[in-house]
Amino acid sequence: MKYIDEFNDPALARRLLEEIRATVTRPWALMEVCGGQTHSIIRHGIDQLLPREVELIHGPGCPVCVTPLDVIDKALEIAARPGVIFCSFGDMLRVPGTDRDLFRVKGEGGDVRVVYSPLDALDLARRNPDRQVVFFAIGFETTAPANAMAVHQARRLGLDNFSLLVSHVRVPPAIEAIMTAPACRVQGFLAAGHVCSVMGTAEYPDLAARHRVPVVVTGFEPLDILEGIRRAVHQLERGEHRVENAYPRAVRDQGNPAAVRMIEEVFEVTDRNWRGIGPIPASGWRLTEAFRAYDAEHRFDVTGIRTEEPAVCRAGEVLQGLIKPTACEAFGTACTPRTPLGATMVSSEGACAAYYLYRRMNAPEPQGAQGSRIPQEEMNPVG
């Protein structure tokens, strides 16, 4: 299949759905670990087309959503300072901090600019030698190579007015945290294809073996997702727990070696706090000592900022797959895309935004320990 329309073919989708229905004999709960996949699932109604036995749980796959509140507040503090040009992707501008967002800072006179690449920010630093240019470097493994390249180029060009505010996170440690959580109901994963296109699949076999869950690398179009679900259900029904690549047109087992080398030169693994979830060991990256001069947290001395999440927002439970967005009392009332309480309602990949955009205002609750169609003794039954 060469063209994108073929990945939306209704006849092929029906065939995949029929095969899933013919295969499944008991309830299974799968988690997609990508906000782009979540939006595709909700937009196309994939979760509603699946047999009742197959439940999709939305995981913490939105990089905007998991950027912690204290990092947002650090961004706000830096962006408001005189002489700073603060650069970010557009979806970060409306993520609420403790008492405002980057749009508010911009409205109050801060020089906040939307860019489409960290190299755009690097060019601003080159053209504005009398200003400090900061790029908000968030994201999973997918965006890390470009951010690493920007810092690498800044050092090569001798630009000492460029820095990154880093909040990079890594997917495999998040899967580990999900599987070891007491309330975990996940029995299989649809892994994010774009992450694996960079990093490859080497980190997943150990996770699949230790937790006895299938991990299927999946793309983002409807047929990609249905094929990932089909493969995961086949494994679960057979009691298998392997890593499968259902996205071979973009993913190789070794990933992108050049991109990985760039990441390893500029970044080092560190513990990272995830918004709504908390600290996950070895789940992020920070600049190595060789590039620490380009770390905006240290350059602007904002390392001491600490915050607390608002109690009314249940985004953390949404990100962990413990509730669907509609279970939050504020969803669609106090919390809307115009008046967001949490990042999951702001981001183009957030689960709350997907449910609101596609009018899932009364979606059924996930089947958990209370009133579950999956008995508690059957959680992770192959484990």
mmCIF file of N, CA, C and O in Angstrom, residues 279-314:
data_model
loop_
_atom_site.group_PDB
_atom_site.id
_atom_site.type_symbol
_atom_site.label_atom_id
_atom_site.label_comp_id
_atom_site.label_asym_id
_atom_site.label_seq_id
_atom_site.Cartn_x
_atom_site.Cartn_y
_atom_site.Cartn_z
ATOM 1 N N PRO A 279 7.222 11.397 39.594
ATOM 2 C CA PRO A 279 8.561 11.044 39.118
ATOM 3 C C PRO A 279 8.633 9.608 38.625
ATOM 4 O O PRO A 279 8.088 8.689 39.228
ATOM 5 N N ILE A 280 9.326 9.427 37.492
ATOM 6 C CA ILE A 280 9.596 8.100 36.939
ATOM 7 C C ILE A 280 11.103 8.006 36.746
ATOM 8 O O ILE A 280 11.692 8.814 36.028
ATOM 9 N N PRO A 281 11.760 7.041 37.393
ATOM 10 C CA PRO A 281 13.222 6.937 37.279
ATOM 11 C C PRO A 281 13.679 6.741 35.839
ATOM 12 O O PRO A 281 13.056 5.999 35.068
ATOM 13 N N ALA A 282 14.767 7.405 35.492
ATOM 14 C CA ALA A 282 15.437 7.246 34.188
ATOM 15 C C ALA A 282 14.490 7.445 33.016
ATOM 16 O O ALA A 282 14.656 6.844 31.957
ATOM 17 N N SER A 283 13.504 8.317 33.188
ATOM 18 C CA SER A 283 12.468 8.487 32.166
ATOM 19 C C SER A 283 12.650 9.741 31.328
ATOM 20 O O SER A 283 11.758 10.094 30.552
ATOM 21 N N GLY A 284 13.775 10.432 31.476
ATOM 22 C CA GLY A 284 13.963 11.655 30.707
ATOM 23 C C GLY A 284 15.396 11.845 30.283
ATOM 24 O O GLY A 284 16.267 11.009 30.534
ATOM 25 N N TRP A 285 15.626 12.957 29.626
ATOM 26 C CA TRP A 285 16.956 13.352 29.226
ATOM 27 C C TRP A 285 17.253 14.759 29.728
ATOM 28 O O TRP A 285 16.333 15.578 29.879
ATOM 29 N N ARG A 286 18.517 15.020 29.968
ATOM 30 C CA ARG A 286 19.000 16.372 30.226
ATOM 31 C C ARG A 286 20.298 16.544 29.450
ATOM 32 O O ARG A 286 20.892 15.562 28.979
ATOM 33 N N LEU A 287 20.739 17.779 29.320
ATOM 34 C CA LEU A 287 21.971 18.038 28.596
ATOM 35 C C LEU A 287 23.170 17.465 29.353
ATOM 36 O O LEU A 287 23.223 17.533 30.579
ATOM 37 N N THR A 288 24.102 16.898 28.631
ATOM 38 C CA THR A 288 25.316 16.378 29.260
ATOM 39 C C THR A 288 26.181 17.532 29.752
ATOM 40 O O THR A 288 25.956 18.704 29.428
ATOM 41 N N GLU A 289 27.182 17.178 30.538
ATOM 42 C CA GLU A 289 28.078 18.197 31.085
ATOM 43 C C GLU A 289 28.731 19.005 29.966
ATOM 44 O O GLU A 289 28.931 20.224 30.103
ATOM 45 N N ALA A 290 29.049 18.375 28.858
ATOM 46 C CA ALA A 290 29.705 19.076 27.751
ATOM 47 C C ALA A 290 28.819 20.153 27.144
ATOM 48 O O ALA A 290 29.329 21.124 26.564
ATOM 49 N N PHE A 291 27.492 20.010 27.298
ATOM 50 C CA PHE A 291 26.566 20.987 26.720
ATOM 51 C C PHE A 291 25.764 21.724 27.795
ATOM 52 O O PHE A 291 24.794 22.411 27.478
ATOM 53 N N ARG A 292 26.163 21.582 29.055
ATOM 54 C CA ARG A 292 25.397 22.169 30.161
ATOM 55 C C ARG A 292 25.308 23.694 30.063
ATOM 56 O O ARG A 292 24.370 24.302 30.596
ATOM 57 N N ALA A 293 26.241 24.341 29.378
ATOM 58 C CA ALA A 293 26.187 25.807 29.235
ATOM 59 C C ALA A 293 24.955 26.255 28.456
ATOM 60 O O ALA A 293 24.576 27.434 28.526
ATOM 61 N N TYR A 294 24.324 25.313 27.739
ATOM 62 C CA TYR A 294 23.138 25.659 26.946
ATOM 63 C C TYR A 294 21.840 25.275 27.665
ATOM 64 O O TYR A 294 20.789 25.224 27.044
ATOM 65 N N ASP A 295 21.932 25.021 28.949
ATOM 66 C CA ASP A 295 20.773 24.647 29.766
ATOM 67 C C ASP A 295 20.126 25.904 30.328
ATOM 68 O O ASP A 295 20.714 26.596 31.168
ATOM 69 N N ALA A 296 18.906 26.220 29.874
ATOM 70 C CA ALA A 296 18.235 27.457 30.280
ATOM 71 C C ALA A 296 17.898 27.468 31.768
ATOM 72 O O ALA A 296 17.882 28.542 32.387
ATOM 73 N N GLU A 297 17.615 26.291 32.357
ATOM 74 C CA GLU A 297 17.308 26.266 33.794
ATOM 75 C C GLU A 297 18.457 26.838 34.599
ATOM 76 O O GLU A 297 18.246 27.613 35.543
ATOM 77 N N HIS A 298 19.673 26.463 34.253
ATOM 78 C CA HIS A 298 20.845 26.952 34.985
ATOM 79 C C HIS A 298 21.210 28.370 34.559
ATOM 80 O O HIS A 298 21.583 29.197 35.395
ATOM 81 N N ARG A 299 21.073 28.652 33.285
ATOM 82 C CA ARG A 299 21.431 29.987 32.802
ATOM 83 C C ARG A 299 20.571 31.057 33.461
ATOM 84 O O ARG A 299 21.054 32.148 33.792
ATOM 85 N N PHE A 300 19.288 30.759 33.675
ATOM 86 C CA PHE A 300 18.365 31.741 34.237
ATOM 87 C C PHE A 300 18.031 31.465 35.701
ATOM 88 O O PHE A 300 17.180 32.133 36.278
ATOM 89 N N ASP A 301 18.717 30.478 36.292
ATOM 90 C CA ASP A 301 18.586 30.179 37.713
ATOM 91 C C ASP A 301 17.133 29.991 38.135
ATOM 92 O O ASP A 301 16.633 30.647 39.046
ATOM 93 N N VAL A 302 16.447 29.062 37.467
ATOM 94 C CA VAL A 302 15.050 28.767 37.820
ATOM 95 C C VAL A 302 14.905 27.330 38.311
ATOM 96 O O VAL A 302 13.799 26.782 38.330
ATOM 97 N N THR A 303 15.992 26.720 38.727
ATOM 98 C CA THR A 303 15.950 25.315 39.126
ATOM 99 C C THR A 303 15.153 25.093 40.404
ATOM 100 O O THR A 303 14.731 23.971 40.690
ATOM 101 N N GLY A 304 14.924 26.139 41.196
ATOM 102 C CA GLY A 304 14.270 25.957 42.491
ATOM 103 C C GLY A 304 12.761 26.067 42.472
ATOM 104 O O GLY A 304 12.117 25.945 43.517
ATOM 105 N N ILE A 305 12.148 26.291 41.305
ATOM 106 C CA ILE A 305 10.693 26.446 41.248
ATOM 107 C C ILE A 305 10.013 25.109 41.522
ATOM 108 O O ILE A 305 10.327 24.096 40.913
ATOM 109 N N ARG A 306 9.066 25.100 42.472
ATOM 110 C CA ARG A 306 8.292 23.904 42.800
ATOM 111 C C ARG A 306 6.812 24.278 42.828
ATOM 112 O O ARG A 306 6.438 25.367 43.272
ATOM 113 N N THR A 307 5.945 23.389 42.377
ATOM 114 C CA THR A 307 4.519 23.697 42.282
ATOM 115 C C THR A 307 3.685 22.485 42.699
ATOM 116 O O THR A 307 4.205 21.390 42.896
ATOM 117 N N GLU A 308 2.360 22.701 42.791
ATOM 118 C CA GLU A 308 1.422 21.617 43.058
ATOM 119 C C GLU A 308 0.308 21.665 42.028
ATOM 120 O O GLU A 308 -0.168 22.740 41.654
ATOM 121 N N GLU A 309 -0.107 20.484 41.580
ATOM 122 C CA GLU A 309 -1.171 20.404 40.593
ATOM 123 C C GLU A 309 -2.516 20.800 41.209
ATOM 124 O O GLU A 309 -2.784 20.507 42.380
ATOM 125 N N PRO A 310 -3.403 21.466 40.437
ATOM 126 C CA PRO A 310 -4.735 21.787 40.945
ATOM 127 C C PRO A 310 -5.551 20.518 41.184
ATOM 128 O O PRO A 310 -5.582 19.623 40.335
ATOM 129 N N ALA A 311 -6.198 20.441 42.321
ATOM 130 C CA ALA A 311 -6.926 19.222 42.689
ATOM 131 C C ALA A 311 -8.112 18.947 41.772
ATOM 132 O O ALA A 311 -8.489 17.790 41.560
ATOM 133 N N VAL A 312 -8.725 20.010 41.212
ATOM 134 C CA VAL A 312 -9.938 19.827 40.417
ATOM 135 C C VAL A 312 -9.650 19.121 39.098
ATOM 136 O O VAL A 312 -10.529 18.488 38.520
ATOM 137 N N CYS A 313 -8.410 19.185 38.608
ATOM 138 C CA CYS A 313 -8.065 18.582 37.323
ATOM 139 C C CYS A 313 -7.626 17.131 37.524
ATOM 140 O O CYS A 313 -6.715 16.867 38.303
ATOM 141 N N ARG A 314 -8.265 16.206 36.813
ATOM 142 C CA ARG A 314 -7.948 14.789 36.945
ATOM 143 C C ARG A 314 -7.150 14.271 35.746
ATOM 144 O O ARG A 314 -7.199 13.091 35.414
#
